[in-house]
Every structure is written in structure tokens, then in C-alpha cells.
Amino acid sequence: MGENRKPLSLKEGHIYIDGVEVMDAVKLTIVYTPNVWSGKMLGDKGTNRRWLGRDITGSIDEYRTTARWNNIVKQYENSGITPELTIQGIRTDKDSDFYEVSGSESVTVTGAVLTGDINLISLDTDGDVVKDSISFGAKNMS
């Protein structure tokens, strides 16, 4: 009997912002970066390392079909309150070896705050479609 190797596809999944699916999503990345202390004690030949915390960052790329980002900017401009989002990514590649062993994979971040440029409007004679790329940092994950 032969091996059937089916790597995990990045194409199979869903993205949700505050419980609403992003229907024209192109890409989601969520990155966990540990804050690492390193140092030596007397007599140590190697370096000791310890996690002291972490940073959670990410980005969402989507074709613009709603005024989601403009509305978030307007809400902040009117209220002065920093908008915090809940962002969830679910990978569901049922035809992968990963799914066979582990099932679907889900990461949810809360307290996500937009951290990069938010393009309010673009016009271009080339006639391309509008694709937003939004960066964020989050407080917590599950």
C-alpha cells in the first residue's frame, strides 16, 4: 500500500471579524512572537532563555465589498474610543493529512487594534479592483 501525502492547504478556511464572516477574504496571518529574556549566570557555558511575555500581530487582506474599515475609522473619529475587534481564523482542509489527525484548526484573537494604514479611498486610471491590507495587534488569543 502506498503513502498518500496531502499537505495542509492554505486555501481552505474562513475569517470572522466580530462574528461576521469576511466573504471576500484573500489572506489572514496571525503571528505569535515571544518576548525572550536571555542571560548567563556564573559557571554557565550556555545562555539561559525564558519567555517573559509575547506580542500577537497579524494582517488581513480582502477585496473591498463593504465599508467596514471606513466605518471603524468614522466610529473612532466620532467617539474617540479605540476600536477593539475579535478576529478568528479557521482552517478546514478536510482533504489533508493534518485534518485527518487533528481536525480543523482555529485561532481567535481578542482586543485586536488596527495598527497600520487604513486606505479610505483609492482611484486609479488602470481600473484595478480595491484590495485592502489591514495590520493589527491583539491582546489575547485562544
Short mmCIF file of C-alpha atoms in Angstrom, two decimals:
data_model
loop_
_atom_site.label_atom_id
_atom_site.label_comp_id
_atom_site.label_asym_id
_atom_site.label_seq_id
_atom_site.Cartn_x
_atom_site.Cartn_y
_atom_site.Cartn_z
CA MET A 1 0.00 0.00 0.00
CA GLY A 2 1.43 3.42 -0.96
CA GLU A 3 1.67 6.63 1.00
CA ASN A 4 -0.88 9.33 0.48
CA ARG A 5 0.77 12.65 1.35
CA LYS A 6 -1.66 15.54 1.42
CA PRO A 7 -0.09 18.74 2.78
CA LEU A 8 -2.27 21.28 4.50
CA SER A 9 -3.75 23.79 2.04
CA LEU A 10 -3.88 27.47 2.94
CA LYS A 11 -6.93 27.93 0.70
CA GLU A 12 -9.46 26.08 2.85
CA GLY A 13 -10.83 28.19 5.68
CA HIS A 14 -12.84 31.14 6.94
CA ILE A 15 -12.15 34.50 8.57
CA TYR A 16 -14.54 36.19 11.01
CA ILE A 17 -14.41 39.72 12.44
CA ASP A 18 -16.65 40.22 15.47
CA GLY A 19 -18.57 37.09 14.44
CA VAL A 20 -19.23 38.21 10.85
CA GLU A 21 -17.58 36.19 8.08
CA VAL A 22 -15.29 38.12 5.74
CA MET A 23 -16.71 36.83 2.47
CA ASP A 24 -14.12 38.35 0.13
CA ALA A 25 -11.09 37.45 2.23
CA VAL A 26 -7.84 36.76 0.44
CA LYS A 27 -5.37 36.17 3.28
CA LEU A 28 -5.11 36.07 7.07
CA THR A 29 -1.92 35.88 9.09
CA ILE A 30 -1.72 35.76 12.89
CA VAL A 31 1.79 35.69 14.39
CA TYR A 32 2.82 34.94 17.98
CA THR A 33 6.19 36.45 18.92
CA PRO A 34 7.58 35.60 22.37
CA ASN A 35 9.38 38.30 24.35
CA VAL A 36 12.53 36.43 25.35
CA TRP A 37 14.93 37.27 28.18
CA SER A 38 18.39 35.80 27.80
CA GLY A 39 21.32 35.87 30.17
CA LYS A 40 24.05 33.92 31.88
CA MET A 41 24.84 33.05 35.48
CA LEU A 42 28.29 32.37 36.88
CA GLY A 43 29.51 28.99 35.71
CA ASP A 44 27.03 28.73 32.79
CA LYS A 45 28.58 27.76 29.48
CA GLY A 46 25.34 28.31 27.59
CA THR A 47 22.76 31.07 27.54
CA ASN A 48 19.59 30.75 29.61
CA ARG A 49 16.37 31.86 27.99
CA ARG A 50 12.91 32.50 29.34
CA TRP A 51 9.67 33.76 27.86
CA LEU A 52 8.53 36.91 29.67
CA GLY A 53 5.52 37.67 27.56
CA ARG A 54 4.51 37.89 23.94
CA ASP A 55 3.20 40.03 21.13
CA ILE A 56 0.40 38.96 18.82
CA THR A 57 0.25 40.65 15.43
CA GLY A 58 -1.34 39.93 12.10
CA SER A 59 -2.89 41.15 8.91
CA ILE A 60 -5.99 40.62 6.81
CA ASP A 61 -6.15 41.08 3.04
CA GLU A 62 -9.58 41.30 1.43
CA TYR A 63 -11.24 42.66 -1.66
CA ARG A 64 -13.33 45.64 -0.64
CA THR A 65 -17.03 44.88 -0.77
CA THR A 66 -18.12 46.68 2.40
CA ALA A 67 -17.33 49.96 4.15
CA ARG A 68 -16.04 48.02 7.19
CA TRP A 69 -12.73 49.86 7.62
CA ASN A 70 -14.14 53.31 6.82
CA ASN A 71 -16.91 52.73 9.36
CA ILE A 72 -14.37 51.77 12.04
CA VAL A 73 -12.42 54.98 11.35
CA LYS A 74 -15.61 57.07 11.48
CA GLN A 75 -16.66 55.40 14.74
CA TYR A 76 -13.31 56.30 16.31
CA GLU A 77 -13.42 59.87 14.96
CA ASN A 78 -16.89 60.35 16.46
CA SER A 79 -16.32 58.65 19.82
CA GLY A 80 -12.58 58.92 20.49
CA ILE A 81 -12.68 55.30 21.73
CA THR A 82 -10.11 52.89 20.27
CA PRO A 83 -11.97 50.15 18.41
CA GLU A 84 -11.08 46.61 19.53
CA LEU A 85 -12.01 43.65 17.35
CA THR A 86 -12.29 39.91 17.75
CA ILE A 87 -10.71 38.14 14.76
CA GLN A 88 -11.00 34.41 14.16
CA GLY A 89 -9.37 32.22 11.54
CA ILE A 90 -10.49 28.64 10.94
CA ARG A 91 -8.62 26.26 8.65
CA THR A 92 -10.75 23.39 7.34
CA ASP A 93 -8.76 21.45 4.75
CA LYS A 94 -10.67 18.15 5.05
CA ASP A 95 -8.53 16.52 2.34
CA SER A 96 -5.24 16.99 4.23
CA ASP A 97 -3.21 14.67 6.42
CA PHE A 98 -3.38 17.36 9.14
CA TYR A 99 -7.20 17.31 9.18
CA GLU A 100 -7.24 13.52 9.32
CA VAL A 101 -5.15 13.60 12.51
CA SER A 102 -6.16 16.90 14.16
CA GLY A 103 -9.39 18.11 12.56
CA SER A 104 -9.96 21.78 11.83
CA GLU A 105 -7.65 24.41 13.27
CA SER A 106 -8.89 27.64 14.84
CA VAL A 107 -7.22 30.73 16.30
CA THR A 108 -9.16 33.60 17.84
CA VAL A 109 -7.59 36.88 18.93
CA THR A 110 -9.37 39.44 21.09
CA GLY A 111 -8.65 43.06 21.76
CA ALA A 112 -7.32 43.41 18.20
CA VAL A 113 -6.44 47.01 17.38
CA LEU A 114 -5.68 48.22 13.85
CA THR A 115 -2.04 49.33 13.67
CA GLY A 116 -1.26 50.25 10.08
CA ASP A 117 -2.51 52.46 7.29
CA ILE A 118 -6.23 52.32 6.52
CA ASN A 119 -6.87 53.28 2.92
CA LEU A 120 -10.07 55.35 2.93
CA ILE A 121 -10.29 55.80 -0.85
CA SER A 122 -8.25 54.98 -3.95
CA LEU A 123 -8.83 55.98 -7.55
CA ASP A 124 -6.69 54.76 -10.42
CA THR A 125 -6.92 55.03 -14.20
CA ASP A 126 -5.65 51.43 -14.54
CA GLY A 127 -9.03 50.26 -13.26
CA ASP A 128 -7.78 47.62 -10.81
CA VAL A 129 -10.04 46.32 -8.03
CA VAL A 130 -9.61 47.58 -4.46
CA LYS A 131 -7.84 45.18 -2.11
CA ASP A 132 -7.34 46.23 1.49
CA SER A 133 -4.43 45.03 3.63
CA ILE A 134 -5.06 45.75 7.29
CA SER A 135 -2.50 45.22 10.09
CA PHE A 136 -3.44 44.61 13.70
CA GLY A 137 -2.05 43.81 17.12
CA ALA A 138 -4.04 41.82 19.68
CA LYS A 139 -4.10 41.48 23.48
CA ASN A 140 -5.09 37.83 23.82
CA MET A 141 -5.54 34.63 21.85
CA SER A 142 -7.30 31.30 22.19
#
